[in-house]
Each structure stands twice: as structure tokens, then as C-alpha cells.
Short mmCIF file of C-alpha atoms in Angstrom, two decimals:
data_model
loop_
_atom_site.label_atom_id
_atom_site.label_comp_id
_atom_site.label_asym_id
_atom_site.label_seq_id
_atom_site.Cartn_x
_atom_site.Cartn_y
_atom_site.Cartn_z
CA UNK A 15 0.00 0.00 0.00
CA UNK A 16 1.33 3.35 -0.83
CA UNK A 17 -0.60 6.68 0.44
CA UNK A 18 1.04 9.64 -1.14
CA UNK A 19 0.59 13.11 0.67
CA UNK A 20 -0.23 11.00 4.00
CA UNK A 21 -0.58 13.91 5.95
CA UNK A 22 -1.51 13.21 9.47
CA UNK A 23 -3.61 10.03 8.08
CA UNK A 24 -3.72 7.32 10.24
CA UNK A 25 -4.74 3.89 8.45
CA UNK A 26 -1.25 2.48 8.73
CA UNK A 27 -2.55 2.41 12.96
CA UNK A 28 -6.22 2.12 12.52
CA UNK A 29 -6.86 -0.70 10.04
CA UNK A 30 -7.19 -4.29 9.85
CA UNK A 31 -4.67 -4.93 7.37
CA UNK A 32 -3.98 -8.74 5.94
CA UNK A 33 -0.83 -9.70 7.30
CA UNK A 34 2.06 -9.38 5.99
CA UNK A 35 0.92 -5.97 4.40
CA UNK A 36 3.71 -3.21 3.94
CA UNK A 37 2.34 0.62 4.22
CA UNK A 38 4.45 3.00 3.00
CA UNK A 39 3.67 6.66 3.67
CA UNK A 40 4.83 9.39 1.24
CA UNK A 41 4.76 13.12 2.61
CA UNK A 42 7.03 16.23 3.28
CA UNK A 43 9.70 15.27 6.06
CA UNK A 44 8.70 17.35 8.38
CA UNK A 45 4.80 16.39 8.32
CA UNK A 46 5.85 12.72 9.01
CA UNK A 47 8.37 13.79 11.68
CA UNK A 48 5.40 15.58 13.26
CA UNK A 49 3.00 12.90 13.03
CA UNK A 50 5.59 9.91 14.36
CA UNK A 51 6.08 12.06 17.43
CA UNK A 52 2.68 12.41 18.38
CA UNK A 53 1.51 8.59 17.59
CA UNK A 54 4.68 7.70 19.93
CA UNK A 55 3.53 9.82 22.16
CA UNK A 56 0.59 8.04 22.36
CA UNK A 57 2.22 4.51 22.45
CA UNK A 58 0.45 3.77 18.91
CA UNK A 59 1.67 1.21 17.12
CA UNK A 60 1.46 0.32 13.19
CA UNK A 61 -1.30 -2.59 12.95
CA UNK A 62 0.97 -3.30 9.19
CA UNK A 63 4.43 -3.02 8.65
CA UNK A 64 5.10 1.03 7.82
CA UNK A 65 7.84 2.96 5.97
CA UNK A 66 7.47 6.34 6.18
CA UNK A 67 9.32 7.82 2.85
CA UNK A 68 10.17 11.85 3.62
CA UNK A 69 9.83 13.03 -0.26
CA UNK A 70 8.50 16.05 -1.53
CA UNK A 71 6.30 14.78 -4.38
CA UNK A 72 7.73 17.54 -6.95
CA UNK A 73 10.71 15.61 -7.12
CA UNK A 74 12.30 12.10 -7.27
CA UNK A 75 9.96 10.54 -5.32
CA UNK A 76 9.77 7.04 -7.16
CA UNK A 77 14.06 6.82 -6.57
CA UNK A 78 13.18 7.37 -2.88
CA UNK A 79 10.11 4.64 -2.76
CA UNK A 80 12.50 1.78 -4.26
CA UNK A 81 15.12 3.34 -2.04
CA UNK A 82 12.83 2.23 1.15
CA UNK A 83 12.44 -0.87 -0.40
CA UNK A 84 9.13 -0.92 -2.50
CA UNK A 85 9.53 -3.48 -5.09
CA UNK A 86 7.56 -2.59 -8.40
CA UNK A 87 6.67 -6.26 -9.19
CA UNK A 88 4.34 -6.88 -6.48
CA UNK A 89 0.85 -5.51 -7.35
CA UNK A 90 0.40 -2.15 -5.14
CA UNK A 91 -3.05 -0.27 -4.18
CA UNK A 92 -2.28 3.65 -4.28
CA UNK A 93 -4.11 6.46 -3.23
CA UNK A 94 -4.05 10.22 -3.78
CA UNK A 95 -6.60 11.63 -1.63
CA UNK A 96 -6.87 15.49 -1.32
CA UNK A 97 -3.72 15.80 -3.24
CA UNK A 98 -4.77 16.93 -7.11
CA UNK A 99 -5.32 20.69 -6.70
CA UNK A 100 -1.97 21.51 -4.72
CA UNK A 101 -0.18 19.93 -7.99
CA UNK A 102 -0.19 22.13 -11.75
CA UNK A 103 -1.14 20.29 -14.61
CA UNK A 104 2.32 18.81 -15.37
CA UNK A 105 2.75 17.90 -11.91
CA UNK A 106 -0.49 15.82 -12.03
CA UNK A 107 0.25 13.84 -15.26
CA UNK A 108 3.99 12.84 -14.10
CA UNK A 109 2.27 11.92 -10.89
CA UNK A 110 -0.06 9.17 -12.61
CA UNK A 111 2.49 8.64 -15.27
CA UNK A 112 5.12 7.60 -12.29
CA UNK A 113 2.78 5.57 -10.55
CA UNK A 114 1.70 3.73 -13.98
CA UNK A 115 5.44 2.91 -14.84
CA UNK A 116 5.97 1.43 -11.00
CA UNK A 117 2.39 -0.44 -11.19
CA UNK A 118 2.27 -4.13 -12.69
CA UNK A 119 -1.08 -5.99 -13.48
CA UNK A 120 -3.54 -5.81 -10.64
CA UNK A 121 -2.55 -3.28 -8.70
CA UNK A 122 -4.92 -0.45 -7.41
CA UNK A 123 -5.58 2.98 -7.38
CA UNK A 124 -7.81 5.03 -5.46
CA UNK A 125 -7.77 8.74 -6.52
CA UNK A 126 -10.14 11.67 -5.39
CA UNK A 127 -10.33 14.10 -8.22
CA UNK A 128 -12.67 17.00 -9.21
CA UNK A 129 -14.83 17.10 -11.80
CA UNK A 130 -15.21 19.96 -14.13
CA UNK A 131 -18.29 21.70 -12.54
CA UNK A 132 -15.68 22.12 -8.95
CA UNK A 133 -13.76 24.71 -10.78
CA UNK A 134 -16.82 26.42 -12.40
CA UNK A 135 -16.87 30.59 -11.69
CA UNK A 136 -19.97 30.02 -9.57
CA UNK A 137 -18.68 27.01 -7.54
CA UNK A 138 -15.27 28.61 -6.46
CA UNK A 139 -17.56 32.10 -5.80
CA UNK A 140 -19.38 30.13 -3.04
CA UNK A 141 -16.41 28.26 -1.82
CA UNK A 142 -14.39 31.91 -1.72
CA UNK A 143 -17.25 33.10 0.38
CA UNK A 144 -17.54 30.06 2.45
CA UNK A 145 -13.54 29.85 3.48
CA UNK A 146 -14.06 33.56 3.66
CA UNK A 147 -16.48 33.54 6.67
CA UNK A 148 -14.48 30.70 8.37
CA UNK A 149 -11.33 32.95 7.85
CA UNK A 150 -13.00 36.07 9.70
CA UNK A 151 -14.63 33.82 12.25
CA UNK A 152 -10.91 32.64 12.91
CA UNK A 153 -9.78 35.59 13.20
CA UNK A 154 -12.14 36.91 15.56
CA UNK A 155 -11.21 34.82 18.28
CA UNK A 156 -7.81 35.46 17.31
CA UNK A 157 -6.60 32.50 15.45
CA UNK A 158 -4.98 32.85 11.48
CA UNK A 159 -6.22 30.36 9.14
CA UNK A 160 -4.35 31.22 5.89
CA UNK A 161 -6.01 30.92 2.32
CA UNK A 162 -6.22 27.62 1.46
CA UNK A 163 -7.32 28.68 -2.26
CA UNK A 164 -4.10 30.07 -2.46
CA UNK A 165 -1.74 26.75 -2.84
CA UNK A 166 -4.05 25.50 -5.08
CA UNK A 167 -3.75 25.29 -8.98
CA UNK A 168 -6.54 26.07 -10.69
CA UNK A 169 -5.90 25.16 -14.33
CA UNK A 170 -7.47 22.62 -17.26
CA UNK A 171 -5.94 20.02 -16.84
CA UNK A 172 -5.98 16.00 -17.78
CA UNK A 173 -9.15 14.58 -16.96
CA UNK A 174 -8.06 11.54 -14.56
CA UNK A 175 -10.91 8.66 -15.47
CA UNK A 176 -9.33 9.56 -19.43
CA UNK A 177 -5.57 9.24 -18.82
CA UNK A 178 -6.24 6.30 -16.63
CA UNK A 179 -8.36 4.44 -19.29
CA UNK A 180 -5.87 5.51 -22.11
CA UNK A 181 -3.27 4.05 -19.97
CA UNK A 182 -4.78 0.60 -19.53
CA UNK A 183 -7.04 0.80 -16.39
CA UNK A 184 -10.00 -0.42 -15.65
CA UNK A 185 -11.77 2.50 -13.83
CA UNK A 186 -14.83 2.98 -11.78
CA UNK A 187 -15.94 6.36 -10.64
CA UNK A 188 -18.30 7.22 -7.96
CA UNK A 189 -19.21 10.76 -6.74
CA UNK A 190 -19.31 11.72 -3.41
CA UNK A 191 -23.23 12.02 -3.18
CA UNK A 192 -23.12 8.37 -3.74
CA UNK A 193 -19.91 7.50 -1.51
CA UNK A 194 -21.65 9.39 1.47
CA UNK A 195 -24.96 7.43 0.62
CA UNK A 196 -23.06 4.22 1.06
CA UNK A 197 -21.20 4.96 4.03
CA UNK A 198 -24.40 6.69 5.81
CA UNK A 199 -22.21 10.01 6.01
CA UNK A 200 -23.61 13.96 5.06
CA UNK A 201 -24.22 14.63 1.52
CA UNK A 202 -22.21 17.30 0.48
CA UNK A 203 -23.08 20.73 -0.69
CA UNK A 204 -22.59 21.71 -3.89
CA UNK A 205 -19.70 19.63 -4.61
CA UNK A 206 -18.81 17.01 -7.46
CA UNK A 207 -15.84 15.38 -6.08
CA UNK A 208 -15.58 11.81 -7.52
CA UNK A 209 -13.37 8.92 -6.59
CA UNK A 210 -12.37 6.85 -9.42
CA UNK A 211 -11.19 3.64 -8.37
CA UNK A 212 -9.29 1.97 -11.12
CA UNK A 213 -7.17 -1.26 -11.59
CA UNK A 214 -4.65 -2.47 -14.05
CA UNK A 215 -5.22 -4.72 -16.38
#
């Protein structure tokens, strides 16, 4: 399993995973330092075997994968959740072109991506206004939340179910009406994030 922009994600702790299952963790060095600190802290403990691999994803990041001891021949499960909009265009299709070139038959990917209507004039109008009023509510009781709008790229760019498909996956997308439907959570507002699930063939 490889989860790339971990953040402060904690499946590596929290799930069941089949034994003998290696979770490596890709994410800015100091984000992971952060994170190990606090879980031993807390006495946590991996329930899998876990690498953590300090990499920012702009650069070499595959080199530093295989350098923690990923081995491309055994069929992996990926996911980039949350990740798409702090990468440009570019960025994004190296990203999926790297993980296709390190991904053999059956392996996995789980990506959350936005469709077209997220980046639509109205759409980022409301979400402006909505992380605007959370900004000055912050900042009323005194605490900075910076502009989150601000580290992302907002930019045409590849659609992801279309590279994956041209690429050799078999994809399934669902949209996050329907995930929250499934899993009993809130249906979000205005919002057409999908999660397309794909496979290699």
C-alpha cells in the first residue's frame, strides 16, 4: 500500500490490514516527523508493517520509494486523496504517469479528483465566500487560518478517469453524493468530487 501526501492520516494504525501488508507513507519530512512524534507519544503502534518515505512529491519521489524498499513487481493499491489541486497540470500527469510505470497488473488505485463543474466561476464564488467567513470567524477569536485557495492550482488540466483508461485501467468512478450514501455520512453541498477507483489490467 502506498498513500502519497499522508498527511496526518492514520490507516497504517487504525486498520485491519492482511498480514504481511507493507504501508508506505509518502509526505514532506517534516509532516511525518510531526506525526511519528505524536503517535509515539501516544504509544500507537502500526497494525501493518510502515515505511514512512520523507519526499516532496515535486521531485524524485519514485528513486526514494524503491530506495525504502518498495519493489515494483508486487501488485500495489495507491491512493491520492486530497492531493490533485496543490499539484499544476504537469505535476499531475507525471504523478499518474510515475505511478503507472511502477504499477504491474492488478494493482490499485484510489484517486479523489474534481470534476469539471468544482472549478466552475460560480462554484469557487461560493467556496471563496464560504472559506471567507471561516477565515474572519478565525480571526475573531484570534486564530490565522491562511487561504487555502491560495496553494491550489486552478488550471485545465488532464481529466483523470481519461488518462487512466488511455493508460490501460480499468476504472470505476463514484461521486461523493453516492460514496456518502453508502457509508451513511452527510451529503455534500454543492460539490462534485468523484473517486475513481481503477485497476490495471
Amino acid at each position: 500500500m502506498v498513500i502519497l501526501a499522508a498527511g496526518l492520516d492514520t490507516r497504517a494504525w487504525r486498520l485491519p490490514w492482511i498480514s504481511g501488508t507493507t504501508v508506505y507513507e509518502l509526505d514532506q519530512p517534516k509532516v511525518l516527523e510531526f506525526k511519528a512524534e505524536v503517535l509515539e507519544e501516544h504509544h500507537a503502534r502500526p497494525a501493518a508493517r510502515y515505511v514512512g518515505v520523507p519526499v516532496d512529491l515535486r521531485h524524485d519521489w519514485p528513486q526514494a520509494l524503491r530506495a525504502s524498499g518498495f519493489d515494483p513487481t508486487v501488485p500495489t493499491a495507491w491512493l491520492a486523496e486530497g492531493l490533485l489541486p496543490y499539484l499544476s497540470a504537469d505535476d499531475q500527469d507525471l504523478l499518474f504517469a510515475r505511478i503507472d510505470g511502477l504499477s504491474v497488473a492488478a494493482s490499485r488505485l484510489a484517486v479523489e479528483a474534481f470534476g469539471p463543474e468544482f472549478f466552475s466561476p460560480a462554484n469557487l464564488t461560493r467556496r471563496r465566500q464560504g472559506i471567507e467567513a471561516l477565515r474572519e470567524a478565525a480571526t475573531a477569536k484570534g486564530v490565522t487560518v491562511p487561504d487555502i485557495e491560495a496553494l491550489w492550482y486552478l488550471e485545465p488540466r488532464a481529466d483523470v478517469e481519461q488518462w487512466l483508461q488511455g493508460r490501460g485501467w480499468a476504472v470505476s468512478v463514484a461521486g461523493s453524493a453516492e460514496l456518502m450514501a453508502r457509508y451513511s455520512g452527510p451529503r455534500p453541498r454543492a460539490r462534485r468530487t468523484c473517486r475513481a477507483c481503477s485497476s490495471k489490467r
